[in-house]
Amino acid sequence: MGITGMKVDVLLGLQWGDEGKGKVVDVLTPRYDVIARFQGGPNAGHTLEFNNQKHILHNIPSGIFREKTLNIITNGVVLDPIVFKREIETLEAMGIDLTSNLWISKKAHLILPTHRILDAASEAAKGKSKIGSTLKGIGPTYMDKTGRNGLRVGDIDLDFRARYEALRTKHQMLLEMYDFEYTLEEEERFFEGIDIIRRFRRVDTEYELNLLREENKSILAEGAQGTLLDIDFGSYPFVTSSSTICAGACTGMGLAPSAIGEVYGIFKAYCTRVGSGPFPTELTGEEGNLLREIGKEFGSTTGRPRRCGWLDLVSLKYSLMLNGVTQLIMTKTDVLDAFDTIRVATAYSVDGELTDRVPYDQSAEVKPVYTDLQGWKTDLSGVRSKEQFPDQLNEYIRFLEKELQVPIKLIGVGPDREQIIEM
Ligand code: GDP
Ligand code: IMO
Ligand code: MG
């Protein structure tokens, strides 16, 4: 197994998250039998819009709204039973049958209420240098995973209560080190969530996924966060705690590298970042506010305003290199409709020296070097075919494809399922 069988396609974010992964996975789902989320946890907020309704998913793969699609939460994910229960109840209220089409890896790690408290305590202790975490317990849960203390979904069929209490006690001891007040109120809801998880098929998803490949089922792997938040290659320490790059799909699902097929890299026509950390092309004035307002750039998970700025090809090329992207998807193109001039960073000046590399030193003074392009000043939201594209947009696309050397295959012109154009 592994070398033969269908290739698995991967879709992942090339920036700092929120590139529109949820929407695009939903659009691509009819082409696949299986959608699998391979890393991250409820720090993710993936938005889908159709029939004038907006849905935000945190733990559950974005294929869930299409019938006949199998959705899998794989071993790379960290799962919060409380958030999971809430999501399941919302989906069931919409009449979506989940028990048959959602599987969970036994090897996915569980987020405990005390993981979330530890996250908050750690951030509070950092003061000004805080990461800007979503406070969903992601860091502490992955720490317990790599520290070999974690609880996994498969443990709920073993002496779970005892294991839970041992880990909780350890967390409480750790919390004593912090000057942090907390109450542990959510244990009951946690165990209610565990009971919800019991209703689902809990399997060794690495076996199932490789078997599905053998059966020639088409599989799309859905990433969370983005390459610039990757634990190794993101702007450390202002990153998340998982491997968000394509290689993370292999470890996060139990797939051999040779099993990977297309790699869809998704980026916004500009940039956003939520939380702390370097952002060379950030716009802190009027233009930034305009991008935030038009793009409705407020966090899907936390509601925080997202920092906004121009597209950055230095970091985008870095992301292409790390992921081996074969096809690009550009979203939120419509958000640039109002701008006379559209700027794109093509190099950095770091402490006065020109470079095309992302610097190691997070405190270095990085000034973007821009190329200016003419805006199209046309409402794209109603456009449904590439023939309707204004010339300036065609020029923008040509410019990006020449710089990036990867074709842009899909272009987003609005949040709805219908607002996407195939090139
Ligand atoms: P994800 O985390 O990558 O799934 O992205 P989010 O859902 O957090 O944020 C993307 C936001 O942009 C959501 O509110 C989407 O509904 C919206 N969106 C996605 N694609 C487009 C697009 O092409 N145009 C506009 N205007 N909005 C989009
Ligand atoms: P999706 O999947 C945008 C950011 C946080 C913070 C840093 C660490 O919706 O694109 P964490 O909670 O992981 O400890 O936070 O990473 N972050 C995201 N930013 N989109 C996300 O997910 C994010 N998940 C985490 O804001 O800066
Ligand atoms: Mg998001």
Short mmCIF file of C-alpha atoms and ligand atoms in Angstrom, two decimals:
data_model
loop_
_atom_site.label_atom_id
_atom_site.label_comp_id
_atom_site.label_asym_id
_atom_site.label_seq_id
_atom_site.Cartn_x
_atom_site.Cartn_y
_atom_site.Cartn_z
CA MET A 1 0.00 0.00 0.00
CA GLY A 2 1.14 3.57 -0.47
CA ILE A 3 2.81 3.61 -3.86
CA THR A 4 -0.22 2.53 -5.84
CA GLY A 5 -3.70 3.97 -5.61
CA MET A 6 -5.22 7.38 -6.22
CA LYS A 7 -3.16 10.42 -5.36
CA VAL A 8 -4.41 12.66 -2.59
CA ASP A 9 -4.78 16.35 -3.43
CA VAL A 10 -3.97 18.91 -0.77
CA LEU A 11 -5.46 22.37 -0.29
CA LEU A 12 -3.66 24.73 2.05
CA GLY A 13 -3.24 28.41 2.91
CA LEU A 14 -0.14 30.27 1.67
CA GLN A 15 -0.39 33.28 3.97
CA TRP A 16 -1.33 33.78 7.63
CA GLY A 17 -4.62 31.88 7.49
CA ASP A 18 -8.15 32.97 6.53
CA GLU A 19 -7.39 32.81 2.81
CA GLY A 20 -10.84 31.36 2.13
CA LYS A 21 -10.00 27.66 2.48
CA GLY A 22 -13.47 26.71 3.76
CA LYS A 23 -15.24 28.27 0.80
CA VAL A 24 -12.92 26.72 -1.78
CA VAL A 25 -13.06 23.25 -0.19
CA ASP A 26 -16.85 23.51 -0.34
CA VAL A 27 -16.63 24.47 -4.02
CA LEU A 28 -14.23 21.60 -4.82
CA THR A 29 -16.02 18.95 -2.74
CA PRO A 30 -18.32 17.72 -5.56
CA ARG A 31 -15.12 16.54 -7.33
CA TYR A 32 -14.05 14.36 -4.36
CA ASP A 33 -15.31 11.34 -2.46
CA VAL A 34 -13.51 12.24 0.75
CA ILE A 35 -12.50 15.48 2.53
CA ALA A 36 -9.95 15.10 5.34
CA ARG A 37 -8.80 17.81 7.78
CA PHE A 38 -5.14 17.10 8.55
CA GLN A 39 -3.93 19.50 11.26
CA GLY A 40 -4.85 22.34 13.61
CA GLY A 41 -7.96 22.47 15.71
CA PRO A 42 -10.67 24.94 16.68
CA ASN A 43 -8.25 27.84 16.24
CA ALA A 44 -9.46 27.50 12.65
CA GLY A 45 -12.62 29.19 11.46
CA HIS A 46 -13.58 28.11 7.95
CA THR A 47 -16.47 30.05 6.44
CA LEU A 48 -18.86 28.71 3.80
CA GLU A 49 -21.68 30.69 2.26
CA PHE A 50 -24.59 29.45 0.19
CA ASN A 51 -28.33 30.18 -0.06
CA ASN A 52 -27.66 33.49 1.72
CA GLN A 53 -26.48 31.64 4.79
CA LYS A 54 -23.09 31.71 6.43
CA HIS A 55 -21.59 28.70 8.23
CA ILE A 56 -18.37 28.64 10.21
CA LEU A 57 -16.61 25.34 10.84
CA HIS A 58 -13.86 24.88 13.44
CA ASN A 59 -13.17 21.16 13.85
CA ILE A 60 -15.25 19.60 11.11
CA PRO A 61 -14.01 19.34 7.51
CA SER A 62 -15.58 21.74 5.02
CA GLY A 63 -17.04 18.94 2.90
CA ILE A 64 -19.82 18.38 5.40
CA PHE A 65 -22.52 20.32 3.54
CA ARG A 66 -22.35 18.18 0.41
CA GLU A 67 -24.21 14.91 0.45
CA LYS A 68 -22.38 11.65 -0.26
CA THR A 69 -19.02 13.06 0.86
CA LEU A 70 -17.11 11.25 3.56
CA ASN A 71 -15.41 13.66 5.98
CA ILE A 72 -12.47 12.58 8.09
CA ILE A 73 -10.78 14.23 11.07
CA THR A 74 -7.28 12.75 10.93
CA ASN A 75 -4.51 12.12 13.45
CA GLY A 76 -2.85 15.51 12.90
CA VAL A 77 -5.85 17.39 14.28
CA VAL A 78 -6.40 18.40 17.90
CA LEU A 79 -10.06 18.05 18.80
CA ASP A 80 -11.98 19.96 21.45
CA PRO A 81 -15.02 17.86 22.50
CA ILE A 82 -16.87 20.97 23.71
CA VAL A 83 -16.49 22.81 20.41
CA PHE A 84 -17.17 19.58 18.53
CA LYS A 85 -20.46 19.03 20.35
CA ARG A 86 -21.58 22.57 19.58
CA GLU A 87 -20.73 22.13 15.90
CA ILE A 88 -22.48 18.78 15.68
CA GLU A 89 -25.62 20.16 17.30
CA THR A 90 -25.72 23.13 14.93
CA LEU A 91 -25.31 20.88 11.89
CA GLU A 92 -27.88 18.38 13.12
CA ALA A 93 -30.36 21.20 13.66
CA MET A 94 -29.96 21.91 9.94
CA GLY A 95 -30.92 18.32 9.19
CA ILE A 96 -27.46 17.15 8.20
CA ASP A 97 -26.82 13.48 8.87
CA LEU A 98 -23.37 13.17 10.28
CA THR A 99 -23.03 9.82 11.95
CA SER A 100 -22.44 7.97 8.70
CA ASN A 101 -20.27 10.52 6.92
CA LEU A 102 -17.87 11.75 9.59
CA TRP A 103 -15.03 9.60 10.87
CA ILE A 104 -12.49 10.52 13.51
CA SER A 105 -8.94 9.26 13.95
CA LYS A 106 -8.29 7.41 17.20
CA LYS A 107 -4.92 9.13 17.15
CA ALA A 108 -6.25 12.69 17.13
CA HIS A 109 -5.34 14.42 20.39
CA LEU A 110 -7.98 15.87 22.70
CA ILE A 111 -8.05 19.44 23.99
CA LEU A 112 -8.90 19.46 27.69
CA PRO A 113 -10.47 22.44 29.48
CA THR A 114 -7.16 22.85 31.32
CA HIS A 115 -5.29 23.10 28.01
CA ARG A 116 -7.35 26.16 27.26
CA ILE A 117 -6.63 27.62 30.70
CA LEU A 118 -2.91 26.96 30.23
CA ASP A 119 -3.05 28.75 26.88
CA ALA A 120 -4.61 31.80 28.53
CA ALA A 121 -2.15 31.70 31.45
CA SER A 122 0.84 31.43 29.12
CA GLU A 123 -0.35 34.35 26.98
CA ALA A 124 -1.09 36.50 30.04
CA ALA A 125 2.41 35.82 31.37
CA LYS A 126 3.95 36.94 28.08
CA GLY A 127 2.39 40.39 28.39
CA LYS A 128 3.35 42.60 25.46
CA SER A 129 5.19 39.82 23.66
CA LYS A 130 2.10 37.61 23.53
CA ILE A 131 1.51 35.56 20.38
CA GLY A 132 -2.08 36.63 20.01
CA SER A 133 -3.27 33.03 20.26
CA THR A 134 -6.93 32.25 19.68
CA LEU A 135 -6.79 30.77 23.22
CA LYS A 136 -8.34 27.50 22.10
CA GLY A 137 -5.68 25.44 23.86
CA ILE A 138 -3.77 24.59 20.69
CA GLY A 139 -0.22 25.20 21.96
CA PRO A 140 -0.61 23.28 25.24
CA THR A 141 -2.32 20.34 23.50
CA TYR A 142 0.42 19.95 20.88
CA MET A 143 2.96 20.35 23.71
CA ASP A 144 1.39 17.39 25.48
CA LYS A 145 1.39 15.47 22.20
CA THR A 146 5.10 15.98 21.53
CA GLY A 147 5.85 15.70 25.26
CA ARG A 148 4.11 12.30 25.16
CA ASN A 149 1.52 13.11 27.79
CA GLY A 150 -1.53 13.67 25.61
CA LEU A 151 -4.94 12.06 25.59
CA ARG A 152 -6.21 10.73 22.30
CA VAL A 153 -9.64 10.00 20.88
CA GLY A 154 -8.92 6.26 21.07
CA ASP A 155 -8.35 6.58 24.82
CA ILE A 156 -12.04 7.18 25.42
CA ASP A 157 -12.53 3.42 25.06
CA LEU A 158 -9.89 2.70 27.71
CA ASP A 159 -9.71 3.83 31.37
CA PHE A 160 -10.40 7.34 30.19
CA ARG A 161 -11.57 8.95 33.43
CA ALA A 162 -8.40 8.00 35.27
CA ARG A 163 -6.17 9.17 32.43
CA TYR A 164 -8.11 12.40 32.18
CA GLU A 165 -7.78 13.08 35.89
CA ALA A 166 -4.05 12.38 35.89
CA LEU A 167 -3.47 14.86 33.08
CA ARG A 168 -5.80 17.45 34.59
CA THR A 169 -3.94 17.20 37.92
CA LYS A 170 -0.67 17.72 36.12
CA HIS A 171 -2.08 20.78 34.41
CA GLN A 172 -3.30 22.14 37.74
CA MET A 173 0.22 21.80 39.12
CA LEU A 174 1.57 23.67 36.11
CA LEU A 175 -1.03 26.39 36.56
CA GLU A 176 0.27 27.01 40.08
CA MET A 177 3.44 28.32 38.47
CA TYR A 178 1.49 31.09 36.82
CA ASP A 179 -0.02 34.01 38.66
CA PHE A 180 -3.33 33.27 36.95
CA GLU A 181 -6.81 33.00 38.40
CA TYR A 182 -9.15 30.45 36.89
CA THR A 183 -12.16 28.30 37.58
CA LEU A 184 -12.56 24.86 36.13
CA GLU A 185 -16.21 24.89 35.15
CA GLU A 186 -16.26 23.02 31.91
CA GLU A 187 -15.51 19.44 32.90
CA GLU A 188 -19.13 18.38 32.64
CA ARG A 189 -19.44 19.83 29.17
CA PHE A 190 -16.17 18.16 28.23
CA PHE A 191 -17.55 14.74 29.12
CA GLU A 192 -20.80 15.52 27.31
CA GLY A 193 -18.63 16.23 24.28
CA ILE A 194 -16.83 12.92 24.75
CA ASP A 195 -20.20 11.18 24.68
CA ILE A 196 -20.95 12.90 21.37
CA ILE A 197 -17.61 11.68 19.98
CA ARG A 198 -18.64 8.13 20.96
CA ARG A 199 -21.44 8.30 18.41
CA PHE A 200 -18.94 8.50 15.56
CA ARG A 201 -16.82 5.92 13.85
CA ARG A 202 -13.40 6.11 15.51
CA VAL A 203 -10.76 4.46 13.40
CA ASP A 204 -7.09 4.31 12.47
CA THR A 205 -7.67 6.76 9.66
CA GLU A 206 -4.21 6.13 8.15
CA TYR A 207 -5.35 2.59 7.24
CA GLU A 208 -8.75 3.78 6.02
CA LEU A 209 -7.33 6.60 3.91
CA ASN A 210 -4.79 4.34 2.23
CA LEU A 211 -7.50 1.76 1.64
CA LEU A 212 -9.76 4.39 0.12
CA ARG A 213 -6.89 5.30 -2.21
CA GLU A 214 -6.58 1.66 -3.23
CA GLU A 215 -10.30 1.68 -4.00
CA ASN A 216 -9.67 4.66 -6.30
CA LYS A 217 -11.61 7.08 -4.14
CA SER A 218 -10.63 10.71 -4.65
CA ILE A 219 -9.45 12.47 -1.52
CA LEU A 220 -8.89 16.16 -0.78
CA ALA A 221 -6.84 17.08 2.29
CA GLU A 222 -7.93 20.35 3.90
CA GLY A 223 -5.35 22.43 5.72
CA ALA A 224 -5.98 24.92 8.47
CA GLN A 225 -4.10 28.12 9.28
CA GLY A 226 -1.46 28.98 6.68
CA THR A 227 2.16 28.40 5.67
CA LEU A 228 3.38 31.59 7.35
CA LEU A 229 2.01 30.28 10.66
CA ASP A 230 3.82 26.94 10.33
CA ILE A 231 5.67 25.77 13.45
CA ASP A 232 8.97 25.39 11.57
CA PHE A 233 8.81 27.95 8.78
CA GLY A 234 6.41 30.60 10.06
CA SER A 235 7.50 33.77 11.83
CA TYR A 236 8.49 31.91 15.00
CA PRO A 237 7.46 32.34 17.79
CA PHE A 238 4.41 34.10 16.29
CA VAL A 239 3.08 30.88 14.79
CA THR A 240 0.67 28.09 15.55
CA SER A 241 1.85 24.72 16.92
CA SER A 242 1.28 22.42 13.96
CA SER A 243 2.84 21.70 10.60
CA THR A 244 0.64 23.66 8.22
CA ILE A 245 2.64 22.87 5.07
CA CYS A 246 2.14 20.08 2.55
CA ALA A 247 4.53 17.78 4.41
CA GLY A 248 2.15 18.20 7.38
CA ALA A 249 -0.53 16.51 5.30
CA CYS A 250 1.68 13.39 5.12
CA THR A 251 2.34 13.16 8.85
CA GLY A 252 -1.11 14.47 9.67
CA MET A 253 -2.82 11.71 7.69
CA GLY A 254 -0.37 8.84 7.49
CA LEU A 255 0.30 9.24 3.77
CA ALA A 256 3.56 8.63 1.97
CA PRO A 257 4.95 11.71 0.18
CA SER A 258 4.52 9.82 -3.10
CA ALA A 259 0.78 9.71 -2.43
CA ILE A 260 0.39 13.46 -2.83
CA GLY A 261 -1.09 14.68 -6.11
CA GLU A 262 -2.12 18.26 -6.80
CA VAL A 263 -1.21 20.88 -4.23
CA TYR A 264 -3.69 23.75 -4.30
CA GLY A 265 -2.20 26.86 -2.73
CA ILE A 266 -4.71 29.48 -1.76
CA PHE A 267 -3.98 33.17 -1.21
CA LYS A 268 -5.88 36.41 -0.90
CA ALA A 269 -5.32 39.10 -3.50
CA TYR A 270 -3.88 41.08 -0.56
CA CYS A 271 -2.72 39.99 2.92
CA THR A 272 -4.22 39.72 6.38
CA ARG A 273 -2.87 38.59 9.70
CA VAL A 274 -4.58 38.23 13.04
CA GLY A 275 -2.47 38.14 16.18
CA SER A 276 1.07 39.39 16.73
CA GLY A 277 4.17 39.03 14.59
CA PRO A 278 5.89 40.63 11.60
CA PHE A 279 3.83 41.79 8.65
CA PRO A 280 6.05 43.77 6.24
CA THR A 281 3.28 45.03 3.93
CA GLU A 282 0.84 45.95 6.70
CA LEU A 283 -1.19 49.11 6.10
CA THR A 284 -1.98 50.84 9.36
CA GLY A 285 -3.75 53.90 7.91
CA GLU A 286 -6.79 54.59 5.75
CA GLU A 287 -6.01 51.97 3.09
CA GLY A 288 -5.75 49.26 5.75
CA ASN A 289 -9.08 50.31 7.20
CA LEU A 290 -10.62 50.22 3.74
CA LEU A 291 -9.37 46.66 3.12
CA ARG A 292 -10.70 45.59 6.52
CA GLU A 293 -14.11 47.14 5.91
CA ILE A 294 -14.63 45.97 2.34
CA GLY A 295 -13.10 42.55 3.01
CA LYS A 296 -15.03 42.17 6.29
CA GLU A 297 -11.73 41.24 7.86
CA PHE A 298 -12.76 40.20 11.34
CA GLY A 299 -11.74 36.81 12.74
CA SER A 300 -14.14 33.91 12.10
CA THR A 301 -13.13 32.33 15.41
CA THR A 302 -12.43 35.27 17.69
CA GLY A 303 -14.07 38.27 15.98
CA ARG A 304 -10.79 40.19 16.29
CA PRO A 305 -10.07 42.79 13.57
CA ARG A 306 -7.53 41.37 11.13
CA ARG A 307 -4.47 43.40 10.24
CA CYS A 308 -4.52 44.15 6.49
CA GLY A 309 -1.88 44.96 3.88
CA TRP A 310 -0.73 44.57 0.29
CA LEU A 311 0.10 41.26 -1.36
CA ASP A 312 3.63 40.10 -0.52
CA LEU A 313 5.36 38.02 -3.19
CA VAL A 314 8.51 37.46 -1.12
CA SER A 315 6.61 35.44 1.46
CA LEU A 316 4.28 33.97 -1.18
CA LYS A 317 7.25 32.57 -3.14
CA TYR A 318 8.60 31.14 0.11
CA SER A 319 5.26 29.37 0.63
CA LEU A 320 5.28 28.00 -2.93
CA MET A 321 8.75 26.60 -2.38
CA LEU A 322 7.85 24.91 0.90
CA ASN A 323 4.67 23.33 -0.42
CA GLY A 324 5.42 22.47 -4.02
CA VAL A 325 2.21 24.19 -5.08
CA THR A 326 0.94 23.01 -8.47
CA GLN A 327 -2.15 25.23 -8.78
CA LEU A 328 -2.97 28.61 -7.30
CA ILE A 329 -6.30 29.92 -6.10
CA MET A 330 -6.69 33.65 -5.56
CA THR A 331 -9.57 34.77 -3.33
CA LYS A 332 -11.13 38.08 -2.36
CA THR A 333 -10.14 39.70 -5.65
CA ASP A 334 -13.37 41.73 -5.45
CA VAL A 335 -12.10 43.44 -2.31
CA LEU A 336 -9.61 45.36 -4.47
CA ASP A 337 -12.37 46.72 -6.75
CA ALA A 338 -12.24 50.18 -5.16
CA PHE A 339 -8.51 50.83 -5.42
CA ASP A 340 -6.98 53.11 -8.08
CA THR A 341 -3.57 51.55 -7.59
CA ILE A 342 -2.78 48.06 -6.35
CA ARG A 343 0.63 47.52 -4.80
CA VAL A 344 2.51 44.23 -4.70
CA ALA A 345 5.73 43.70 -2.74
CA THR A 346 8.36 42.05 -4.94
CA ALA A 347 11.42 42.34 -2.67
CA TYR A 348 12.39 43.45 0.83
CA SER A 349 14.91 45.95 2.00
CA VAL A 350 16.24 44.51 5.27
CA ASP A 351 18.33 46.90 7.32
CA GLY A 352 19.07 48.70 4.07
CA GLU A 353 19.97 45.61 1.99
CA LEU A 354 17.81 44.36 -0.86
CA THR A 355 16.73 40.70 -0.60
CA ASP A 356 14.18 38.24 -1.97
CA ARG A 357 14.30 36.08 1.18
CA VAL A 358 12.22 36.13 4.36
CA PRO A 359 14.67 37.16 7.10
CA TYR A 360 15.34 34.97 10.15
CA ASP A 361 15.43 37.89 12.56
CA GLN A 362 11.86 38.82 13.48
CA SER A 363 12.93 42.19 14.79
CA ALA A 364 14.79 43.22 11.61
CA GLU A 365 13.47 46.34 9.96
CA VAL A 366 11.86 45.04 6.79
CA LYS A 367 10.71 47.53 4.16
CA PRO A 368 8.81 46.15 1.19
CA VAL A 369 9.82 47.18 -2.32
CA TYR A 370 6.63 47.62 -4.32
CA THR A 371 5.53 47.27 -7.92
CA ASP A 372 2.41 49.31 -8.61
CA LEU A 373 -0.34 48.06 -10.86
CA GLN A 374 -3.42 49.80 -12.12
CA GLY A 375 -6.69 49.00 -10.36
CA TRP A 376 -9.71 47.81 -12.39
CA LYS A 377 -12.30 49.95 -10.60
CA THR A 378 -15.04 47.53 -11.64
CA ASP A 379 -17.53 45.64 -9.46
CA LEU A 380 -16.46 42.00 -9.79
CA SER A 381 -19.08 40.51 -7.48
CA GLY A 382 -21.47 39.71 -10.34
CA VAL A 383 -18.81 38.45 -12.75
CA ARG A 384 -19.26 34.75 -13.58
CA SER A 385 -16.78 34.09 -16.37
CA LYS A 386 -13.23 35.09 -17.13
CA GLU A 387 -14.37 36.68 -20.39
CA GLN A 388 -15.98 39.41 -18.27
CA PHE A 389 -12.72 40.31 -16.54
CA PRO A 390 -11.55 43.91 -16.95
CA ASP A 391 -8.17 44.34 -18.71
CA GLN A 392 -6.43 45.57 -15.58
CA LEU A 393 -7.43 42.40 -13.70
CA ASN A 394 -6.07 40.27 -16.55
CA GLU A 395 -2.86 42.28 -16.27
CA TYR A 396 -2.75 41.68 -12.48
CA ILE A 397 -3.18 37.92 -13.02
CA ARG A 398 -0.54 37.85 -15.78
CA PHE A 399 1.88 39.73 -13.55
CA LEU A 400 1.37 37.32 -10.64
CA GLU A 401 1.66 34.19 -12.79
CA LYS A 402 4.88 35.46 -14.31
CA GLU A 403 6.35 36.20 -10.89
CA LEU A 404 5.13 33.00 -9.24
CA GLN A 405 5.54 30.59 -12.16
CA VAL A 406 2.42 28.66 -11.11
CA PRO A 407 -0.96 29.02 -12.87
CA ILE A 408 -3.87 30.65 -11.08
CA LYS A 409 -6.78 28.27 -11.67
CA LEU A 410 -9.59 29.73 -9.59
CA ILE A 411 -10.45 33.31 -8.75
CA GLY A 412 -12.80 34.34 -5.93
CA VAL A 413 -15.05 37.34 -6.49
CA GLY A 414 -17.25 37.10 -3.39
CA PRO A 415 -18.00 34.90 -0.37
CA ASP A 416 -20.77 32.82 -1.95
CA ARG A 417 -20.28 29.32 -3.33
CA GLU A 418 -21.24 30.71 -6.76
CA GLN A 419 -18.76 33.58 -6.68
CA ILE A 420 -15.75 31.75 -8.06
CA ILE A 421 -14.35 31.68 -11.56
CA GLU A 422 -12.50 28.86 -13.23
CA MET A 423 -9.64 30.01 -15.44
P1 GDP B 1 -10.47 30.23 5.99
O1 GDP B 1 -10.10 30.20 7.43
O2 GDP B 1 -9.30 30.14 5.09
O3 GDP B 1 -11.54 29.25 5.63
O4 GDP B 1 -11.09 31.70 5.75
P2 GDP B 1 -12.14 32.46 6.69
O5 GDP B 1 -13.46 31.82 6.53
O6 GDP B 1 -11.62 32.60 8.07
O7 GDP B 1 -12.07 33.90 6.08
C1 GDP B 1 -12.35 34.14 4.74
C2 GDP B 1 -13.52 35.12 4.65
O8 GDP B 1 -13.60 35.63 3.34
C3 GDP B 1 -14.85 34.48 4.93
O9 GDP B 1 -15.70 35.42 5.54
C4 GDP B 1 -15.36 34.11 3.53
O10 GDP B 1 -16.78 34.07 3.46
C5 GDP B 1 -14.84 35.26 2.73
N1 GDP B 1 -14.49 34.97 1.34
C6 GDP B 1 -13.96 33.84 0.80
N2 GDP B 1 -13.69 34.01 -0.51
C7 GDP B 1 -14.05 35.28 -0.80
C8 GDP B 1 -13.98 36.09 -2.01
O11 GDP B 1 -13.53 35.67 -3.07
N3 GDP B 1 -14.46 37.38 -1.89
C9 GDP B 1 -14.95 37.90 -0.72
N4 GDP B 1 -15.38 39.16 -0.71
N5 GDP B 1 -15.02 37.16 0.40
C10 GDP B 1 -14.56 35.89 0.37
P1 IMO B 2 -7.80 29.37 9.76
O1 IMO B 2 -7.76 27.89 9.59
C1 IMO B 2 -5.78 33.00 11.10
C2 IMO B 2 -3.11 32.62 14.55
C3 IMO B 2 -3.54 33.33 15.81
C4 IMO B 2 -2.18 33.61 16.43
C5 IMO B 2 -1.38 32.38 16.07
C6 IMO B 2 -1.35 31.31 17.14
O2 IMO B 2 -9.15 29.92 10.00
O3 IMO B 2 -7.08 30.05 8.65
P2 IMO B 2 -3.08 29.55 18.13
O4 IMO B 2 -4.51 29.69 18.54
O5 IMO B 2 -2.85 28.57 17.05
O6 IMO B 2 -2.18 29.36 19.30
O7 IMO B 2 -2.68 31.01 17.54
O8 IMO B 2 -1.98 31.85 14.90
N1 IMO B 2 -4.12 31.69 13.98
C7 IMO B 2 -4.86 31.95 12.91
N2 IMO B 2 -4.94 33.06 12.15
N3 IMO B 2 -6.50 31.90 10.77
C8 IMO B 2 -6.40 30.78 11.51
O9 IMO B 2 -6.99 29.63 11.14
C9 IMO B 2 -5.59 30.78 12.66
N4 IMO B 2 -5.29 29.86 13.60
C10 IMO B 2 -4.38 30.43 14.40
O10 IMO B 2 -4.26 34.49 15.54
O11 IMO B 2 -1.60 34.71 15.79
MG MG B 3 -10.36 31.34 9.17
#
